[in-house]
Amino acid sequence: MVTDTEGYIHIIEYLTEHLSLFENSATAEDSESVMEVIEIELSEQIIMVCSQNSTLSFNQRNAIIREVDAIVYDLEEILSGVVNNPVTAEQRTFIKEFAGLIKNLFDSVINTLLTKQDE
């Protein structure tokens, strides 16, 4: 659905271009870990995706959840050395932006799916 799109590849490339942001988290202001913030932000965005698309079937919603699980797995792999570190304010801002990009990608793919479904 999403993880096999070119848009997803670009979003992952965007993350890798900003990996330096995650190298030094000694100045963390928060007790939440990088992974906890990723999970929170992605969850909020996916809840919005599902609530904005009330016509999604149960199977389509399950497919979205499976895709999010795959995305979280990818993020754990890419950020494996820092996922348990306390998150910094800069990292939190980046993660929020990144989750928004993921939401936009879901919005785009879902719009295409629903358009094809209506034809």
mmCIF file with all atom_site columns, C-alpha atoms in Angstrom:
data_model
loop_
_atom_site.group_PDB
_atom_site.id
_atom_site.type_symbol
_atom_site.label_atom_id
_atom_site.label_alt_id
_atom_site.label_comp_id
_atom_site.label_asym_id
_atom_site.label_entity_id
_atom_site.label_seq_id
_atom_site.pdbx_PDB_ins_code
_atom_site.Cartn_x
_atom_site.Cartn_y
_atom_site.Cartn_z
_atom_site.occupancy
_atom_site.B_iso_or_equiv
_atom_site.pdbx_formal_charge
_atom_site.auth_seq_id
_atom_site.auth_comp_id
_atom_site.auth_asym_id
_atom_site.auth_atom_id
_atom_site.pdbx_PDB_model_num
ATOM 1   C CA . MET A 1 1   ? 0.000   0.000  0.000   1.00 0.00 ? 1   MET A CA 1
ATOM 2   C CA . VAL A 1 2   ? 2.416   2.712  1.208   1.00 0.00 ? 2   VAL A CA 1
ATOM 3   C CA . THR A 1 3   ? 5.724   1.021  1.929   1.00 0.00 ? 3   THR A CA 1
ATOM 4   C CA . ASP A 1 4   ? 6.053   -0.138 -1.664  1.00 0.00 ? 4   ASP A CA 1
ATOM 5   C CA . THR A 1 5   ? 5.684   3.355  -3.155  1.00 0.00 ? 5   THR A CA 1
ATOM 6   C CA . GLU A 1 6   ? 8.313   5.723  -4.446  1.00 0.00 ? 6   GLU A CA 1
ATOM 7   C CA . GLY A 1 7   ? 6.986   8.315  -2.013  1.00 0.00 ? 7   GLY A CA 1
ATOM 8   C CA . TYR A 1 8   ? 7.928   6.086  0.911   1.00 0.00 ? 8   TYR A CA 1
ATOM 9   C CA . ILE A 1 9   ? 11.438  5.655  -0.468  1.00 0.00 ? 9   ILE A CA 1
ATOM 10  C CA . HIS A 1 10  ? 11.761  9.456  -0.630  1.00 0.00 ? 10  HIS A CA 1
ATOM 11  C CA . ILE A 1 11  ? 10.545  9.822  2.967   1.00 0.00 ? 11  ILE A CA 1
ATOM 12  C CA . ILE A 1 12  ? 13.090  7.245  4.159   1.00 0.00 ? 12  ILE A CA 1
ATOM 13  C CA . GLU A 1 13  ? 15.801  9.056  2.186   1.00 0.00 ? 13  GLU A CA 1
ATOM 14  C CA . TYR A 1 14  ? 14.724  12.270 3.915   1.00 0.00 ? 14  TYR A CA 1
ATOM 15  C CA . LEU A 1 15  ? 15.165  10.539 7.270   1.00 0.00 ? 15  LEU A CA 1
ATOM 16  C CA . THR A 1 16  ? 18.619  9.235  6.363   1.00 0.00 ? 16  THR A CA 1
ATOM 17  C CA . GLU A 1 17  ? 19.666  12.728 5.255   1.00 0.00 ? 17  GLU A CA 1
ATOM 18  C CA . HIS A 1 18  ? 18.826  13.921 8.777   1.00 0.00 ? 18  HIS A CA 1
ATOM 19  C CA . LEU A 1 19  ? 20.371  11.065 10.777  1.00 0.00 ? 19  LEU A CA 1
ATOM 20  C CA . SER A 1 20  ? 22.939  13.464 12.235  1.00 0.00 ? 20  SER A CA 1
ATOM 21  C CA . LEU A 1 21  ? 20.075  14.941 14.238  1.00 0.00 ? 21  LEU A CA 1
ATOM 22  C CA . PHE A 1 22  ? 19.920  11.663 16.171  1.00 0.00 ? 22  PHE A CA 1
ATOM 23  C CA . GLU A 1 23  ? 23.656  11.223 16.763  1.00 0.00 ? 23  GLU A CA 1
ATOM 24  C CA . ASN A 1 24  ? 23.995  13.233 19.956  1.00 0.00 ? 24  ASN A CA 1
ATOM 25  C CA . SER A 1 25  ? 21.093  13.132 22.345  1.00 0.00 ? 25  SER A CA 1
ATOM 26  C CA . ALA A 1 26  ? 23.027  14.045 25.471  1.00 0.00 ? 26  ALA A CA 1
ATOM 27  C CA . THR A 1 27  ? 21.048  17.291 25.741  1.00 0.00 ? 27  THR A CA 1
ATOM 28  C CA . ALA A 1 28  ? 17.685  15.544 25.914  1.00 0.00 ? 28  ALA A CA 1
ATOM 29  C CA . GLU A 1 29  ? 15.074  17.430 27.867  1.00 0.00 ? 29  GLU A CA 1
ATOM 30  C CA . ASP A 1 30  ? 12.529  14.675 28.027  1.00 0.00 ? 30  ASP A CA 1
ATOM 31  C CA . SER A 1 31  ? 12.207  11.289 29.662  1.00 0.00 ? 31  SER A CA 1
ATOM 32  C CA . GLU A 1 32  ? 10.415  9.819  26.636  1.00 0.00 ? 32  GLU A CA 1
ATOM 33  C CA . SER A 1 33  ? 12.571  7.780  24.296  1.00 0.00 ? 33  SER A CA 1
ATOM 34  C CA . VAL A 1 34  ? 12.955  8.409  20.584  1.00 0.00 ? 34  VAL A CA 1
ATOM 35  C CA . MET A 1 35  ? 10.887  5.278  19.888  1.00 0.00 ? 35  MET A CA 1
ATOM 36  C CA . GLU A 1 36  ? 8.090   6.301  22.247  1.00 0.00 ? 36  GLU A CA 1
ATOM 37  C CA . VAL A 1 37  ? 7.774   9.640  20.473  1.00 0.00 ? 37  VAL A CA 1
ATOM 38  C CA . ILE A 1 38  ? 7.795   7.934  17.055  1.00 0.00 ? 38  ILE A CA 1
ATOM 39  C CA . GLU A 1 39  ? 5.005   5.597  18.181  1.00 0.00 ? 39  GLU A CA 1
ATOM 40  C CA . ILE A 1 40  ? 2.955   8.454  19.663  1.00 0.00 ? 40  ILE A CA 1
ATOM 41  C CA . GLU A 1 41  ? 3.300   10.705 16.616  1.00 0.00 ? 41  GLU A CA 1
ATOM 42  C CA . LEU A 1 42  ? 2.594   7.947  14.084  1.00 0.00 ? 42  LEU A CA 1
ATOM 43  C CA . SER A 1 43  ? -0.396  6.766  16.110  1.00 0.00 ? 43  SER A CA 1
ATOM 44  C CA . GLU A 1 44  ? -1.891  10.259 16.171  1.00 0.00 ? 44  GLU A CA 1
ATOM 45  C CA . GLN A 1 45  ? -1.422  10.659 12.429  1.00 0.00 ? 45  GLN A CA 1
ATOM 46  C CA . ILE A 1 46  ? -2.904  7.250  11.599  1.00 0.00 ? 46  ILE A CA 1
ATOM 47  C CA . ILE A 1 47  ? -5.897  7.903  13.850  1.00 0.00 ? 47  ILE A CA 1
ATOM 48  C CA . MET A 1 48  ? -6.455  11.092 11.824  1.00 0.00 ? 48  MET A CA 1
ATOM 49  C CA . VAL A 1 49  ? -6.127  9.169  8.553   1.00 0.00 ? 49  VAL A CA 1
ATOM 50  C CA . CYS A 1 50  ? -8.751  6.643  9.629   1.00 0.00 ? 50  CYS A CA 1
ATOM 51  C CA . SER A 1 51  ? -11.137 9.224  11.074  1.00 0.00 ? 51  SER A CA 1
ATOM 52  C CA . GLN A 1 52  ? -10.897 11.373 7.933   1.00 0.00 ? 52  GLN A CA 1
ATOM 53  C CA . ASN A 1 53  ? -11.700 8.347  5.775   1.00 0.00 ? 53  ASN A CA 1
ATOM 54  C CA . SER A 1 54  ? -14.757 6.853  7.407   1.00 0.00 ? 54  SER A CA 1
ATOM 55  C CA . THR A 1 55  ? -15.589 4.848  4.281   1.00 0.00 ? 55  THR A CA 1
ATOM 56  C CA . LEU A 1 56  ? -12.537 2.604  4.724   1.00 0.00 ? 56  LEU A CA 1
ATOM 57  C CA . SER A 1 57  ? -13.474 -1.018 5.194   1.00 0.00 ? 57  SER A CA 1
ATOM 58  C CA . PHE A 1 58  ? -12.299 -3.136 8.104   1.00 0.00 ? 58  PHE A CA 1
ATOM 59  C CA . ASN A 1 59  ? -9.796  -4.864 5.796   1.00 0.00 ? 59  ASN A CA 1
ATOM 60  C CA . GLN A 1 60  ? -8.460  -1.545 4.522   1.00 0.00 ? 60  GLN A CA 1
ATOM 61  C CA . ARG A 1 61  ? -7.985  -0.296 8.096   1.00 0.00 ? 61  ARG A CA 1
ATOM 62  C CA . ASN A 1 62  ? -6.168  -3.527 8.961   1.00 0.00 ? 62  ASN A CA 1
ATOM 63  C CA . ALA A 1 63  ? -3.923  -3.030 5.916   1.00 0.00 ? 63  ALA A CA 1
ATOM 64  C CA . ILE A 1 64  ? -3.092  0.460  7.186   1.00 0.00 ? 64  ILE A CA 1
ATOM 65  C CA . ILE A 1 65  ? -2.167  -0.935 10.600  1.00 0.00 ? 65  ILE A CA 1
ATOM 66  C CA . ARG A 1 66  ? 0.080   -3.561 8.991   1.00 0.00 ? 66  ARG A CA 1
ATOM 67  C CA . GLU A 1 67  ? 1.753   -0.815 6.958   1.00 0.00 ? 67  GLU A CA 1
ATOM 68  C CA . VAL A 1 68  ? 2.357   1.250  10.092  1.00 0.00 ? 68  VAL A CA 1
ATOM 69  C CA . ASP A 1 69  ? 3.900   -1.792 11.765  1.00 0.00 ? 69  ASP A CA 1
ATOM 70  C CA . ALA A 1 70  ? 6.250   -2.154 8.776   1.00 0.00 ? 70  ALA A CA 1
ATOM 71  C CA . ILE A 1 71  ? 7.129   1.552  8.959   1.00 0.00 ? 71  ILE A CA 1
ATOM 72  C CA . VAL A 1 72  ? 7.882   1.311  12.687  1.00 0.00 ? 72  VAL A CA 1
ATOM 73  C CA . TYR A 1 73  ? 10.063  -1.729 11.988  1.00 0.00 ? 73  TYR A CA 1
ATOM 74  C CA . ASP A 1 74  ? 11.970  0.224  9.309   1.00 0.00 ? 74  ASP A CA 1
ATOM 75  C CA . LEU A 1 75  ? 12.447  3.138  11.688  1.00 0.00 ? 75  LEU A CA 1
ATOM 76  C CA . GLU A 1 76  ? 13.700  0.795  14.418  1.00 0.00 ? 76  GLU A CA 1
ATOM 77  C CA . GLU A 1 77  ? 16.246  -0.591 11.962  1.00 0.00 ? 77  GLU A CA 1
ATOM 78  C CA . ILE A 1 78  ? 17.416  2.817  10.732  1.00 0.00 ? 78  ILE A CA 1
ATOM 79  C CA . LEU A 1 79  ? 17.571  4.357  14.202  1.00 0.00 ? 79  LEU A CA 1
ATOM 80  C CA . SER A 1 80  ? 18.603  1.183  16.026  1.00 0.00 ? 80  SER A CA 1
ATOM 81  C CA . GLY A 1 81  ? 21.400  2.833  17.958  1.00 0.00 ? 81  GLY A CA 1
ATOM 82  C CA . VAL A 1 82  ? 19.259  5.618  19.375  1.00 0.00 ? 82  VAL A CA 1
ATOM 83  C CA . VAL A 1 83  ? 15.674  4.375  19.706  1.00 0.00 ? 83  VAL A CA 1
ATOM 84  C CA . ASN A 1 84  ? 15.985  4.006  23.470  1.00 0.00 ? 84  ASN A CA 1
ATOM 85  C CA . ASN A 1 85  ? 17.738  7.342  24.023  1.00 0.00 ? 85  ASN A CA 1
ATOM 86  C CA . PRO A 1 86  ? 15.807  10.228 25.541  1.00 0.00 ? 86  PRO A CA 1
ATOM 87  C CA . VAL A 1 87  ? 14.372  12.429 22.807  1.00 0.00 ? 87  VAL A CA 1
ATOM 88  C CA . THR A 1 88  ? 15.596  15.994 22.342  1.00 0.00 ? 88  THR A CA 1
ATOM 89  C CA . ALA A 1 89  ? 13.385  18.925 21.393  1.00 0.00 ? 89  ALA A CA 1
ATOM 90  C CA . GLU A 1 90  ? 14.931  18.972 17.892  1.00 0.00 ? 90  GLU A CA 1
ATOM 91  C CA . GLN A 1 91  ? 14.344  15.258 17.450  1.00 0.00 ? 91  GLN A CA 1
ATOM 92  C CA . ARG A 1 92  ? 10.761  15.602 18.645  1.00 0.00 ? 92  ARG A CA 1
ATOM 93  C CA . THR A 1 93  ? 10.139  18.348 16.083  1.00 0.00 ? 93  THR A CA 1
ATOM 94  C CA . PHE A 1 94  ? 11.674  16.249 13.306  1.00 0.00 ? 94  PHE A CA 1
ATOM 95  C CA . ILE A 1 95  ? 9.678   13.147 14.301  1.00 0.00 ? 95  ILE A CA 1
ATOM 96  C CA . LYS A 1 96  ? 6.450   15.181 14.286  1.00 0.00 ? 96  LYS A CA 1
ATOM 97  C CA . GLU A 1 97  ? 7.262   16.458 10.788  1.00 0.00 ? 97  GLU A CA 1
ATOM 98  C CA . PHE A 1 98  ? 8.230   12.960 9.633   1.00 0.00 ? 98  PHE A CA 1
ATOM 99  C CA . ALA A 1 99  ? 4.956   11.492 10.942  1.00 0.00 ? 99  ALA A CA 1
ATOM 100 C CA . GLY A 1 100 ? 3.094   14.228 9.047   1.00 0.00 ? 100 GLY A CA 1
ATOM 101 C CA . LEU A 1 101 ? 4.856   13.181 5.841   1.00 0.00 ? 101 LEU A CA 1
ATOM 102 C CA . ILE A 1 102 ? 3.804   9.577  6.460   1.00 0.00 ? 102 ILE A CA 1
ATOM 103 C CA . LYS A 1 103 ? 0.207   10.756 6.987   1.00 0.00 ? 103 LYS A CA 1
ATOM 104 C CA . ASN A 1 104 ? 0.332   12.707 3.720   1.00 0.00 ? 104 ASN A CA 1
ATOM 105 C CA . LEU A 1 105 ? 1.552   9.605  1.920   1.00 0.00 ? 105 LEU A CA 1
ATOM 106 C CA . PHE A 1 106 ? -1.304  7.551  3.386   1.00 0.00 ? 106 PHE A CA 1
ATOM 107 C CA . ASP A 1 107 ? -3.771  10.289 2.413   1.00 0.00 ? 107 ASP A CA 1
ATOM 108 C CA . SER A 1 108 ? -2.518  10.211 -1.158  1.00 0.00 ? 108 SER A CA 1
ATOM 109 C CA . VAL A 1 109 ? -2.592  6.419  -1.476  1.00 0.00 ? 109 VAL A CA 1
ATOM 110 C CA . ILE A 1 110 ? -6.024  6.161  0.172   1.00 0.00 ? 110 ILE A CA 1
ATOM 111 C CA . ASN A 1 111 ? -7.405  8.869  -2.108  1.00 0.00 ? 111 ASN A CA 1
ATOM 112 C CA . THR A 1 112 ? -6.177  6.909  -5.122  1.00 0.00 ? 112 THR A CA 1
ATOM 113 C CA . LEU A 1 113 ? -7.664  3.667  -3.749  1.00 0.00 ? 113 LEU A CA 1
ATOM 114 C CA . LEU A 1 114 ? -11.047 5.235  -3.030  1.00 0.00 ? 114 LEU A CA 1
ATOM 115 C CA . THR A 1 115 ? -11.117 6.950  -6.419  1.00 0.00 ? 115 THR A CA 1
ATOM 116 C CA . LYS A 1 116 ? -10.465 3.618  -8.174  1.00 0.00 ? 116 LYS A CA 1
ATOM 117 C CA . GLN A 1 117 ? -13.080 1.961  -5.968  1.00 0.00 ? 117 GLN A CA 1
ATOM 118 C CA . ASP A 1 118 ? -15.710 4.513  -7.053  1.00 0.00 ? 118 ASP A CA 1
ATOM 119 C CA . GLU A 1 119 ? -15.030 3.975  -10.767 1.00 0.00 ? 119 GLU A CA 1
#
